[in-house]
Coordinates of C-alpha atoms in Angstrom, one line a residue:
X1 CA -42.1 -18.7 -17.6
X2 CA -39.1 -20.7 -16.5
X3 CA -39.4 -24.3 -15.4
X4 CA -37.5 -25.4 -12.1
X5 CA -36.4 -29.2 -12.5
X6 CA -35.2 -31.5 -10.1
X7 CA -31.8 -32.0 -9.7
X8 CA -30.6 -35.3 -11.2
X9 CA -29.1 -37.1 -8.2
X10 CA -28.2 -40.1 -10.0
X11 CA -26.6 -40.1 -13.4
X12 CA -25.7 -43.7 -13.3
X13 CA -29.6 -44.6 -13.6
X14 CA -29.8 -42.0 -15.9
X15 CA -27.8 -43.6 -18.6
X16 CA -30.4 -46.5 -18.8
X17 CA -33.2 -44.1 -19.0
X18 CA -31.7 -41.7 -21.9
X19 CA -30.8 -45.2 -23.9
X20 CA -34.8 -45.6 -23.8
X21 CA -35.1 -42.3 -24.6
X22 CA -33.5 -41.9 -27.8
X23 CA -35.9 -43.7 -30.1
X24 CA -38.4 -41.9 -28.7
X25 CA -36.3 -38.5 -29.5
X26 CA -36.4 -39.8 -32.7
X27 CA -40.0 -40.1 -33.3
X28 CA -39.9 -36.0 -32.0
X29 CA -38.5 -35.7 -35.4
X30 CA -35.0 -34.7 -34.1
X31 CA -33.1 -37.9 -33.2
X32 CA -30.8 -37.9 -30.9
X33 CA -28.5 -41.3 -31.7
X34 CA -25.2 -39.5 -30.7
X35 CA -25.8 -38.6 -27.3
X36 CA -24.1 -41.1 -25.7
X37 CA -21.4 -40.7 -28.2
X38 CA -21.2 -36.9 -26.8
X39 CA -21.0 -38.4 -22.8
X40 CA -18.3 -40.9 -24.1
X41 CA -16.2 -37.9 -25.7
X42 CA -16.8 -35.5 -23.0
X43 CA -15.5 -38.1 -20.4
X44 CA -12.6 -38.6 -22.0
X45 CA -11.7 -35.6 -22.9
X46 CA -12.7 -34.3 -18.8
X47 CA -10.2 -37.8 -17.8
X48 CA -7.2 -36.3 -20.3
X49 CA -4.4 -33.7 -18.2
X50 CA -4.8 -30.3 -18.7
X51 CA -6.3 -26.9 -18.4
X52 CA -9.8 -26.5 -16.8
X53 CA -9.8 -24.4 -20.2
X54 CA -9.0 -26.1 -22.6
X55 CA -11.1 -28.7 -21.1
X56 CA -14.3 -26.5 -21.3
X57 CA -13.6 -25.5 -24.9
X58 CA -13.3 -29.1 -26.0
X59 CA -16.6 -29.7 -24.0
X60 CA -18.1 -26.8 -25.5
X61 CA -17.3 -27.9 -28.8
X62 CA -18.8 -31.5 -28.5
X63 CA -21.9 -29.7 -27.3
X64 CA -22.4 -27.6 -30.0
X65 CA -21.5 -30.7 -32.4
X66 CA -24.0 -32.9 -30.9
X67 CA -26.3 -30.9 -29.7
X68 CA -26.5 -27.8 -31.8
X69 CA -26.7 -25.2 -30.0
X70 CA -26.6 -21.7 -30.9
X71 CA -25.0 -20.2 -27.8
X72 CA -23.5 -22.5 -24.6
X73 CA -21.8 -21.0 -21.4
X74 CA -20.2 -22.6 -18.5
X75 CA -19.9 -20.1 -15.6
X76 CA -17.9 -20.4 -12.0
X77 CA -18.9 -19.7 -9.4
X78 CA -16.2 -18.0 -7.1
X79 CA -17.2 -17.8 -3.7
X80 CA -14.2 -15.5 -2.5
X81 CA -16.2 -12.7 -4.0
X82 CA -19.5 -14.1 -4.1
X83 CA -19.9 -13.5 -7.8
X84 CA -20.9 -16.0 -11.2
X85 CA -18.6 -15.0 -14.3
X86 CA -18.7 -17.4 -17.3
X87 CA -14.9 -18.9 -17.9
X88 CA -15.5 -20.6 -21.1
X89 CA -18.3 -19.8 -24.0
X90 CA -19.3 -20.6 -27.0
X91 CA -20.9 -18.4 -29.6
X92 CA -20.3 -15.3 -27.4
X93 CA -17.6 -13.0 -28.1
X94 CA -14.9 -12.0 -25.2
X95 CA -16.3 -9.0 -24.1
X96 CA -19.9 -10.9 -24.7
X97 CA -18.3 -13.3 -22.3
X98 CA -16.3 -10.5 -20.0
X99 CA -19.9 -9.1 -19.2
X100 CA -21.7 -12.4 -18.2
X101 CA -21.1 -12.0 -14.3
X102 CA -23.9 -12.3 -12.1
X103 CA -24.2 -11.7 -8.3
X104 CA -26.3 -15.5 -6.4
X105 CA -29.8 -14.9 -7.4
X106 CA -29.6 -12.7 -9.6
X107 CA -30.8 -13.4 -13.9
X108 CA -31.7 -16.9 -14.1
X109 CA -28.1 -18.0 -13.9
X110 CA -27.7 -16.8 -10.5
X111 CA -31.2 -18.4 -9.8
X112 CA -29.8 -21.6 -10.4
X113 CA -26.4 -21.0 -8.2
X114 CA -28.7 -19.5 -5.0
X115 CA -31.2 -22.6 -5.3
X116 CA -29.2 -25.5 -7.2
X117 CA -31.6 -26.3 -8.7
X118 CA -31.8 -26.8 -13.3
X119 CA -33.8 -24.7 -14.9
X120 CA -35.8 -24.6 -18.1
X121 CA -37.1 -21.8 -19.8
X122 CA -39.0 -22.8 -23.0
X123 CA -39.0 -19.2 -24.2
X124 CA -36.4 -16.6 -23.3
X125 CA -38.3 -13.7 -25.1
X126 CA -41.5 -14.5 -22.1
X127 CA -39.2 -14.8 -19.4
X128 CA -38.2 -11.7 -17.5
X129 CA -35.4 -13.6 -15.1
X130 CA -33.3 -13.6 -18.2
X131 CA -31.3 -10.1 -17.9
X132 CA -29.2 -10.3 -21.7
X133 CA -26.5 -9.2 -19.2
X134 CA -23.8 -10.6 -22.4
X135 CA -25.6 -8.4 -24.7
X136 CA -25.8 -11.4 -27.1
X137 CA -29.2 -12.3 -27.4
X138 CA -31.0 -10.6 -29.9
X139 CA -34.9 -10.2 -29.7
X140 CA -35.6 -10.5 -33.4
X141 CA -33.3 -13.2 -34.1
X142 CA -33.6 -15.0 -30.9
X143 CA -36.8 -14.7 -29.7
X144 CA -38.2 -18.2 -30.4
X145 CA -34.7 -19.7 -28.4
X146 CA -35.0 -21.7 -25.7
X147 CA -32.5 -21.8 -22.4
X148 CA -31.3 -24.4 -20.2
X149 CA -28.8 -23.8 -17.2
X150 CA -27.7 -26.9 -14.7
X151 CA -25.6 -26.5 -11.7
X152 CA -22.3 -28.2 -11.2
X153 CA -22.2 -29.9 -8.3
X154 CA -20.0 -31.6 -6.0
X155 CA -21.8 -33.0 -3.1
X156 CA -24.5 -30.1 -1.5
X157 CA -22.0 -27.3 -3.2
X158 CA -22.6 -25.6 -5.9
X159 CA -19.2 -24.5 -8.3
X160 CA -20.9 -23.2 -11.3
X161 CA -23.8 -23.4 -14.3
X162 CA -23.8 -25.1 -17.7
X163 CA -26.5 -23.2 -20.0
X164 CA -27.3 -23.4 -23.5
X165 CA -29.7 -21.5 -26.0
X166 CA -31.4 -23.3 -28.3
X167 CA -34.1 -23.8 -30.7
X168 CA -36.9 -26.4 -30.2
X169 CA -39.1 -27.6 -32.8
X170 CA -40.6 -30.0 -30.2
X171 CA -40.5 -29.1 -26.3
X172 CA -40.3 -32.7 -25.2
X173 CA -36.6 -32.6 -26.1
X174 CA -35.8 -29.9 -23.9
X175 CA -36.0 -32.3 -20.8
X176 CA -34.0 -34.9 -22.8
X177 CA -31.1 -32.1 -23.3
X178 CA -31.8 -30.9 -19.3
X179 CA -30.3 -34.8 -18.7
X180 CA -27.4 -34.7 -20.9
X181 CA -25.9 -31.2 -19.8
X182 CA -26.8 -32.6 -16.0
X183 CA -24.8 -36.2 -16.1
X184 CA -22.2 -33.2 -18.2
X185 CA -22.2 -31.1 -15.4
X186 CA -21.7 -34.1 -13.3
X187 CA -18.5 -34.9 -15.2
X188 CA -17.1 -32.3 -15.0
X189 CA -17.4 -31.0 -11.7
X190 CA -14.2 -32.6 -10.0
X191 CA -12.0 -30.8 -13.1
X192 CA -14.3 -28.0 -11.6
X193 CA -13.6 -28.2 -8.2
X194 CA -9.9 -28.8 -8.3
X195 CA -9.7 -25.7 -10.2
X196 CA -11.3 -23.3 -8.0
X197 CA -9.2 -24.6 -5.1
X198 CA -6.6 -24.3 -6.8
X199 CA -8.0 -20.7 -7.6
X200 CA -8.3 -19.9 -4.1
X201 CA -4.9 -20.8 -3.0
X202 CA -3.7 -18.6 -5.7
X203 CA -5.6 -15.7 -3.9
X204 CA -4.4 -16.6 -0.6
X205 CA -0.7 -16.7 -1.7
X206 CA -1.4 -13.3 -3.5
X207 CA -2.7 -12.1 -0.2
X208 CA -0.1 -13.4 1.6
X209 CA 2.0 -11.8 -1.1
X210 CA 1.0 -8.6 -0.8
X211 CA 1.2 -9.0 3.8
X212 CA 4.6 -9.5 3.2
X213 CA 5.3 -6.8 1.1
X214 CA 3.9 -5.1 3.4
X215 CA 5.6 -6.4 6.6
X216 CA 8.7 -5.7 4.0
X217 CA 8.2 -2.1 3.5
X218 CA 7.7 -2.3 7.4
X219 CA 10.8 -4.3 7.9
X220 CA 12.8 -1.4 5.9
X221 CA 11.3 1.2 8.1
X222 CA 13.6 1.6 10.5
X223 CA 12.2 1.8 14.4
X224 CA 13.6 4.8 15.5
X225 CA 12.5 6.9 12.2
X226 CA 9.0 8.3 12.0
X227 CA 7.1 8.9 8.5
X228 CA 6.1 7.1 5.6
X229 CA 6.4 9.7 2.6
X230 CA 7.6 9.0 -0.6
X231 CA 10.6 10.8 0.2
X232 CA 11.6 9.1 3.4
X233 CA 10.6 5.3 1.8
X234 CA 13.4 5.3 -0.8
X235 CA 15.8 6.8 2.2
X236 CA 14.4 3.4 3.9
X237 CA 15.3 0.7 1.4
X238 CA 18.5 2.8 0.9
X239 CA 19.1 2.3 4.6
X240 CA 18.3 -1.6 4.1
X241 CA 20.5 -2.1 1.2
X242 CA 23.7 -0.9 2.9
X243 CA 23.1 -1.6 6.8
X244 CA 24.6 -5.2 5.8
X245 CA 27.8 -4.2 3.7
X246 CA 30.7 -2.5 5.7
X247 CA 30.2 0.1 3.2
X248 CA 31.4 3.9 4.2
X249 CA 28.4 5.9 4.7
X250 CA 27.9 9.5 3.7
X251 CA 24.6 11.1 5.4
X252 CA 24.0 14.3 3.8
X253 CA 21.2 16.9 4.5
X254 CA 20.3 20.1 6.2
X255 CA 20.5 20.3 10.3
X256 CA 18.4 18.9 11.9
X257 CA 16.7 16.2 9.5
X258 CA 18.1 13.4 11.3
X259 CA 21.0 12.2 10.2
X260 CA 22.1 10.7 13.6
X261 CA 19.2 8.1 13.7
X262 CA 19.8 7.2 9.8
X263 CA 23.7 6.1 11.1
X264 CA 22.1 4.5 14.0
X265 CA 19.6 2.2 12.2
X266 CA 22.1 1.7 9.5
X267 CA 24.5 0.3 12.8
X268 CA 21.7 -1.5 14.7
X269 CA 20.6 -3.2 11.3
X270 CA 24.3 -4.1 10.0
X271 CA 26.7 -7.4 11.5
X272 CA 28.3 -5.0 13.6
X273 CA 25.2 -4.4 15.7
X274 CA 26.9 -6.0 18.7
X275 CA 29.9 -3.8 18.5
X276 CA 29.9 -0.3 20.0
X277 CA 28.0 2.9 18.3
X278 CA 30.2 5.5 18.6
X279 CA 29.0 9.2 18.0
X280 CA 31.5 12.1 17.5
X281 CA 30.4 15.2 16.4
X282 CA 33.1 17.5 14.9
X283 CA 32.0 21.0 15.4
X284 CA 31.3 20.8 18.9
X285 CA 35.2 20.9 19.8
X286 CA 38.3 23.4 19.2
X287 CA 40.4 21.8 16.7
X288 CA 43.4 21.5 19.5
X289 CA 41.3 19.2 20.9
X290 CA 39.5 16.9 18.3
X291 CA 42.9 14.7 17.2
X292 CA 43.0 13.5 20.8
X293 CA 39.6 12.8 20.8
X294 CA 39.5 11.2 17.8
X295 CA 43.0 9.0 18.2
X296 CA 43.5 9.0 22.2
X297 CA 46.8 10.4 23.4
X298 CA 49.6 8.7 26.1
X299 CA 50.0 10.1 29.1
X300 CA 52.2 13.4 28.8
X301 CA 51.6 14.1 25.1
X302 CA 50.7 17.6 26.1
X303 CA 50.0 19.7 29.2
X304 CA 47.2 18.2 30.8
X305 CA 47.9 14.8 29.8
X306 CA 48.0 12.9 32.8
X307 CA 46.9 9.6 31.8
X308 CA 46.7 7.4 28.3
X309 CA 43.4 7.5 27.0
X310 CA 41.4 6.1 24.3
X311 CA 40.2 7.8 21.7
X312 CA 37.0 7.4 19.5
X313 CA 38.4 5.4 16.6
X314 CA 40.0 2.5 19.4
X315 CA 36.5 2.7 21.3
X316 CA 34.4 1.7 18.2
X317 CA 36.4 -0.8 17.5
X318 CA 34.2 -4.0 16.4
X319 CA 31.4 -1.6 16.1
X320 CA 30.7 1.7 14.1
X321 CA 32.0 5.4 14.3
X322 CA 29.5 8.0 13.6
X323 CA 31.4 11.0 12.6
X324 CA 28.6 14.2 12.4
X325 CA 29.6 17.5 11.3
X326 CA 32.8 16.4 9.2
X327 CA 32.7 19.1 7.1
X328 CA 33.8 21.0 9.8
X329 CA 37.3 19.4 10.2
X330 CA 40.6 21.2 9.7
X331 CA 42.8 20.1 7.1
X332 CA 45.1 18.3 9.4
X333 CA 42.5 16.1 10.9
X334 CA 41.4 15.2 7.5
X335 CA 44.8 14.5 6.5
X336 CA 44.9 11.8 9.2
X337 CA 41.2 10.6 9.1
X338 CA 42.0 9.9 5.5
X339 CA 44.5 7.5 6.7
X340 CA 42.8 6.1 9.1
X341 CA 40.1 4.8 6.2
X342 CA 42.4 3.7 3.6
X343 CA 45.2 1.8 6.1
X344 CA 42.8 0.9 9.2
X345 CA 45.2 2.0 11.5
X346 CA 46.4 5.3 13.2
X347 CA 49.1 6.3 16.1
X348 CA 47.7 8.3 19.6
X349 CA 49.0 11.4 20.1
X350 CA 52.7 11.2 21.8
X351 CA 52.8 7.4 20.4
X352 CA 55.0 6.0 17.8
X353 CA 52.9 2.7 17.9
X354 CA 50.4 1.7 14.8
X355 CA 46.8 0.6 16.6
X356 CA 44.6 -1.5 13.9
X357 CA 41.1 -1.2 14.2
X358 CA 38.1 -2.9 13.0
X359 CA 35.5 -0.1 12.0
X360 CA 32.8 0.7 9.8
X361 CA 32.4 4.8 9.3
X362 CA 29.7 6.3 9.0
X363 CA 30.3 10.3 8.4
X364 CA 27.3 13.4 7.9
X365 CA 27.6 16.8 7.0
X366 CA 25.1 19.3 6.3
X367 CA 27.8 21.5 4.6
X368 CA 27.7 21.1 0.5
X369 CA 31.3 18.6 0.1
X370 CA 31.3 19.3 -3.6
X371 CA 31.6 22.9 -3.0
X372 CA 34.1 22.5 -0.5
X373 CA 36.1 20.3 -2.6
X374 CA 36.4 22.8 -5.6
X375 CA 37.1 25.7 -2.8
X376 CA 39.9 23.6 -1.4
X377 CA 38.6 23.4 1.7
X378 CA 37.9 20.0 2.0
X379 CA 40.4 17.4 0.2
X380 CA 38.7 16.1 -2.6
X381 CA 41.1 12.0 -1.5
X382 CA 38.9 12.2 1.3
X383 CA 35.4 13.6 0.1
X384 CA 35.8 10.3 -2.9
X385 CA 36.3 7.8 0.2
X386 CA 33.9 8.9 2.4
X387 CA 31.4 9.0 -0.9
X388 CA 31.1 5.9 -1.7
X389 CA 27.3 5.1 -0.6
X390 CA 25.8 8.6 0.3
X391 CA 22.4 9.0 1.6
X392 CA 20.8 12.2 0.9
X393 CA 17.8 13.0 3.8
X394 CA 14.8 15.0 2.7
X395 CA 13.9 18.4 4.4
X396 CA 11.1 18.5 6.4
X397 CA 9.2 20.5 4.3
X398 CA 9.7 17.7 1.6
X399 CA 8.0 14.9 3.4
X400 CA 4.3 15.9 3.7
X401 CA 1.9 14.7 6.0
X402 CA 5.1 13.0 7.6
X403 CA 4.9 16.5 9.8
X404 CA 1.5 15.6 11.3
X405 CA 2.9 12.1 11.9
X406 CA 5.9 13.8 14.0
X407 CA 4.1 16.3 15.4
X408 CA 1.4 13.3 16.8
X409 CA 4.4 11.0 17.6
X410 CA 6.1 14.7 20.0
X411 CA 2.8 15.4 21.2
X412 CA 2.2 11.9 22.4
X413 CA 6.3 11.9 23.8
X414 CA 5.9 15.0 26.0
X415 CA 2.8 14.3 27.7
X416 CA 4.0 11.0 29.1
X417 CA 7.1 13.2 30.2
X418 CA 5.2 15.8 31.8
X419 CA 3.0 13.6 33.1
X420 CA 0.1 14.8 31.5
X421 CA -3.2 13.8 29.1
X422 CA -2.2 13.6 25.6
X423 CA -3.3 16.7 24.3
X424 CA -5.8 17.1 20.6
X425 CA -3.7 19.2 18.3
X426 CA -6.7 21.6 17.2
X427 CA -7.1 21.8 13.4
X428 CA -5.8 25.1 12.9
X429 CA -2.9 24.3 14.7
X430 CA -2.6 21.5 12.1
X431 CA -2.8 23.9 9.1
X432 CA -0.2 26.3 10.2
X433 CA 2.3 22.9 11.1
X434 CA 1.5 21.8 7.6
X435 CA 1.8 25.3 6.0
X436 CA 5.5 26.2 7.4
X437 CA 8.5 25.7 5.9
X438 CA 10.5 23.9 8.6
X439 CA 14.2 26.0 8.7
X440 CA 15.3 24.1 11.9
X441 CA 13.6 20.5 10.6
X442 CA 12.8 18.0 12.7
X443 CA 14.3 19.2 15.5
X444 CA 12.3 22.2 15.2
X445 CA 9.6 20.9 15.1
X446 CA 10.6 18.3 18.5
X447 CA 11.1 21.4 20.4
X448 CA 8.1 23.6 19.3
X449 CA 6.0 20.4 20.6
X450 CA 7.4 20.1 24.1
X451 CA 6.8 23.9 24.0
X452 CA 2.8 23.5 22.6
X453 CA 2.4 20.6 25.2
X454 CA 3.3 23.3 28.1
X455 CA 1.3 25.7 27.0
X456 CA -1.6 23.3 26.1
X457 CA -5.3 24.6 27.8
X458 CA -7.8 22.5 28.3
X459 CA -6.6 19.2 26.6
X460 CA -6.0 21.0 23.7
X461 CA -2.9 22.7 21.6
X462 CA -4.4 25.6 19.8
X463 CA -3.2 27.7 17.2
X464 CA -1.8 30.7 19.8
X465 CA 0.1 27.8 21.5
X466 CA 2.5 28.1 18.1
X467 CA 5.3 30.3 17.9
X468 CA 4.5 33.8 16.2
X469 CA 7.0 32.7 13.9
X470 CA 4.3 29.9 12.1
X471 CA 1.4 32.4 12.5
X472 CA 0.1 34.0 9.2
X473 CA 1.5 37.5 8.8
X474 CA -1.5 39.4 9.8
X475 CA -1.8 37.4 13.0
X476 CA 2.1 38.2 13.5
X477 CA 1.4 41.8 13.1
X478 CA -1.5 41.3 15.9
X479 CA 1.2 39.8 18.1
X480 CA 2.7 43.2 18.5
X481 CA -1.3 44.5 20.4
X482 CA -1.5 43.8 24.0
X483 CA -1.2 41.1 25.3
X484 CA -5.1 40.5 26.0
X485 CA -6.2 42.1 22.7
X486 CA -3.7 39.8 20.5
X487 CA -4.7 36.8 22.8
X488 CA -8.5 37.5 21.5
X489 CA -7.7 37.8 17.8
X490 CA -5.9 34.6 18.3
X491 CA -8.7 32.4 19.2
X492 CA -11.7 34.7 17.3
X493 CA -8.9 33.5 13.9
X494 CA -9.0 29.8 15.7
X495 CA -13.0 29.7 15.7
X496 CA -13.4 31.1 12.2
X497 CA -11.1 28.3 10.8
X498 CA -12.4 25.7 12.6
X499 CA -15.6 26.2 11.4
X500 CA -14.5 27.2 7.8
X501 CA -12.5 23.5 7.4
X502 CA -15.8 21.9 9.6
X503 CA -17.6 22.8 6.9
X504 CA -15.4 22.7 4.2
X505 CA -15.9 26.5 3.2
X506 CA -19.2 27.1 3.1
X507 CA -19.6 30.7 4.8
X508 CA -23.5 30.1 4.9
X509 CA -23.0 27.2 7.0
X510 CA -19.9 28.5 9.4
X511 CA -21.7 31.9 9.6
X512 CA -25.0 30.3 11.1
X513 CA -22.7 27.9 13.3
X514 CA -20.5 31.3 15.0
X515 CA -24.0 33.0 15.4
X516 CA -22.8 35.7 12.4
X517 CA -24.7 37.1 9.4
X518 CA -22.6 36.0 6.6
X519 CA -21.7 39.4 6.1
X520 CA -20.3 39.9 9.3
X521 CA -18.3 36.5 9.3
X522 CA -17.3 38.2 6.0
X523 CA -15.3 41.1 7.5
X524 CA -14.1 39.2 10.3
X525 CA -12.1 37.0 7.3
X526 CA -11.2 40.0 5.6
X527 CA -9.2 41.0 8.9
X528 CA -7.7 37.7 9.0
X529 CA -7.3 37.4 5.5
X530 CA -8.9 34.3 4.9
X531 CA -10.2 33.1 1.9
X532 CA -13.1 30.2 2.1
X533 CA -11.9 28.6 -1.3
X534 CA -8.8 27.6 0.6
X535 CA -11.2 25.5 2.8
X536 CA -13.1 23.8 0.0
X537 CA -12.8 20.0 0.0
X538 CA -10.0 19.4 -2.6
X539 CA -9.3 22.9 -2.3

């Protein structure tokens, strides 16, 4: 059984006492004339600059000089994580050494940490606190070894444990050795304590790291933009990288994915955010009447022209033009727009006078450019200046759980508009939300929300609050019953896959929830066509 010593509290009396107690060592038959030797070495070696270590292996090496052991450890304590892991060894190999971590209390190690109090065992193979957690110790070979483990201490706090295996021809010398590795410990223990701080404040500068990478990736998210998909974070740090150039733009992707907010965090987070943000979209006009609203006219340029007037380009000036739809511009305007880019300056219509301007552009089109170009129906001058930093946004259907995010984000929006609870969106509403393909995007999706948040009973959006459209086929094929009888199937489908994904597919269970024989919840899936592997867990 182990032995629980004293700590040593005073290592300066303890000098005087091992001087005296090295002729007696010697009478043990095993003298000990080099111990204070050893203490002289290992003070100078703790009082040289350098790593903790290094230190330790130098230590570790006078110990086993000196001292002969056959295995020595020195073991932090890290408090951060609550766990003892040995940082330098001797006689152990590294993954000997990688698997000496012990938990306060725990193996006699962590008895030592937990009380802080030294601890002699004069025979490991009789003690069952000692766990072999290194693997090293072999019961054949080592059986007669003893073990000695000291805490390093600074004050009433404990950073770590010296302990050594050794053989003992006499016993008596074990309390000898317990002094030497204590005023060692002592030693020691500032190198000790300078390093785990400095340990620590590497973790909180990691930490504080890995918050502001955080706050970073937050940072690139722009406000107005909801998700956080793989897809939509690269369009994010795209969005960073250019909003502080005056770079010309090029948002590309199908309607509705939201290329207008993409222009308007890349103006709100650019130099120009002061200036005006100036939205023109060119499909919404006849072509007779885009040049003048694009480049003002004076008054009398044409009938109707009874005053000057300003036209986009002169009111973005010092800010950004957001020009959506310009694949849908006529040659002539692109003739002109071209100009406007490369010179900076254009004339209103019935005006011989050059206006400059000071604007960024920032153009969108879900129309394929490329295409165009080789068609000749866009010019291809144009298409290579308005490509210079194109943005491509991802399709809804593209961006994962980013449509639950939306839909949450609508939800939430249209309730406070209609003055109403926030609605639960039930969980097969959720399915068939996820399982659509999203033609109309995001904008789809806005609108089918403010519908589901009207037609919302009970605080909640149910399945038959969706369009036909996102129903499953055989629930669209209902929708042409009556009225009451395809109201029915809709919620008796609603029940049977709430309880399906409640309990993850199990029929037994869902059947015995709905009141059903299996068999009969059986045919009621068949009529729905569901399929309970699709509700397994992982599934």
């Amino acid at each position: 059984m182990n032995h629980v010593v004293n700590p040593l509290t005073n290592h300066v009396a303890n000098h005087s006492l091992l001087t005296e107690s090295l002729s007696f060592s010697c009478h043990l038959g095993e003298c000990r004339s080099e111990l204070l030797p050893l203490l002289s070495e290992v003070s100078k070696v703790v009082s040289r600059e350098g790593s903790l270590s290094k230190t330790l292996k130098l230590v570790l090496e006078l110990m086993q000089k000196h001292l002969q052991v056959t295995r020595a450890m020195i073991s932090l304590y890290d408090a951060s994580c609550d766990q003892i892991f040995i940082h330098e060894s001797f006689g152990l190999s590294r993954e000997e050494s990688e698997k000496g971590v012990y938990y306060p209390g725990e193996g006699i190690t962590g008895k030592v940490v937990e009380t802080r109090q030294p601890i002699i065992v004069p025979v490991i193979a009789d003690e069952p606190l000692f766990l072999n957690r290194t693997g090293s110790w072999d019961r054949n070979l080592d059986s007669r070894l003893s073990f000695i483990c000291v805490p390093i201490m600074r004050g009433m706090k404990v950073m770590g444990t010296i302990g050594v295996e050794r053989l003992y021809n006499n016993r008596q010398l074990l309390h000898l050795d317990l002094e030497v590795l204590g005023i060692i410990a002592t030693t020691i223990a500032q190198a000790v304590e300078l390093h785990l701080l400095e340990r620590a404040h590497k973790q909180v500068l990691q930490a504080q790291s890995a918050r502001l990478n955080s706050e970073l990736k937050e940072k690139f998210k722009p406000s107005n933009i909801i998700g956080n998909s793989k897809a939509m974070q690269s369009v994010y740090m795209m969005i960073d990288k250019v909003s502080h150039a005056r770079t010309t733009v090029l948002i590309l992707g199908e309607s509705g994915v939201g290329k207008e907010r993409v222009a308007s965090a890349i103006h709100y987070n650019s130099s120009c955010a002061h200036g005006p943000f100036i939205k023109f979209n060119c499909a919404s006009l006849p072509e007779s009447v885009i040049e003048s609203e694009l480049f003002g006219h004076e008054k009398g340029a044409f009938t109707g022209a009874v005053a000057r007037r300003a036209g986009r380009f002169e009111e973005a000036h010092g800010g950004t033009l957001f020009l959506d739809e310009v694949g849908e511009l006529s040659p002539a305007v692109q003739a002109k727009l071209l100009r406007v880019i490369q010179e900076r300056c254009f004339e209103r219509l019935g005006s011989n006078e050059s206006i400059k301007v000071n604007v960024r552009i920032l153009a969108a089109t879900h129309c394929d450019l490329t295409e165009m170009v080789e068609k000749g129906t866009f010019r291809e001058d144009l298409f290579y200046r308005l490509n210079v930093f194109p943005i491509t946004i991802p399709p809804l259907r593209e961006r994962g759980n980013d449509i639950l995010l939306l839909a949450e984000h609508f939800n939430a929006y249209f309730a406070k508009e209609q003055q109403v609870d926030v609605p639960t969106i039930a969980t097969p509403a959720l399915n068939l939300l996820l399982s659509y393909d999203w033609p109309g995007n995001v904008r789809e999706l806005e609108n089918l929300m403010e519908r589901a948040v009207l037609l919302a009973e009970g605080g909640v959006i149910h399945s038959y609050n969706l369009p036909n459209g996102l129903q499953p086929a055989v629930l669209g094929e209902l929708g042409g019953q009556s009225g009451l009888e395809a109201r029915l199937s809709l919620m008796e489908y609603e029940i049977i896959v709430e309880s399906l994904s409640r309990h993850q597919g199990n029929m037994s269970k869902a059947a015995a929830q709905l009141g059903l024989t299996r068999r009969m919840l059986g045919l009621r899936m068949a009529k729905y066509r569901l399929n309970y592997k699709d509700y397994r867990c992982g599934g």
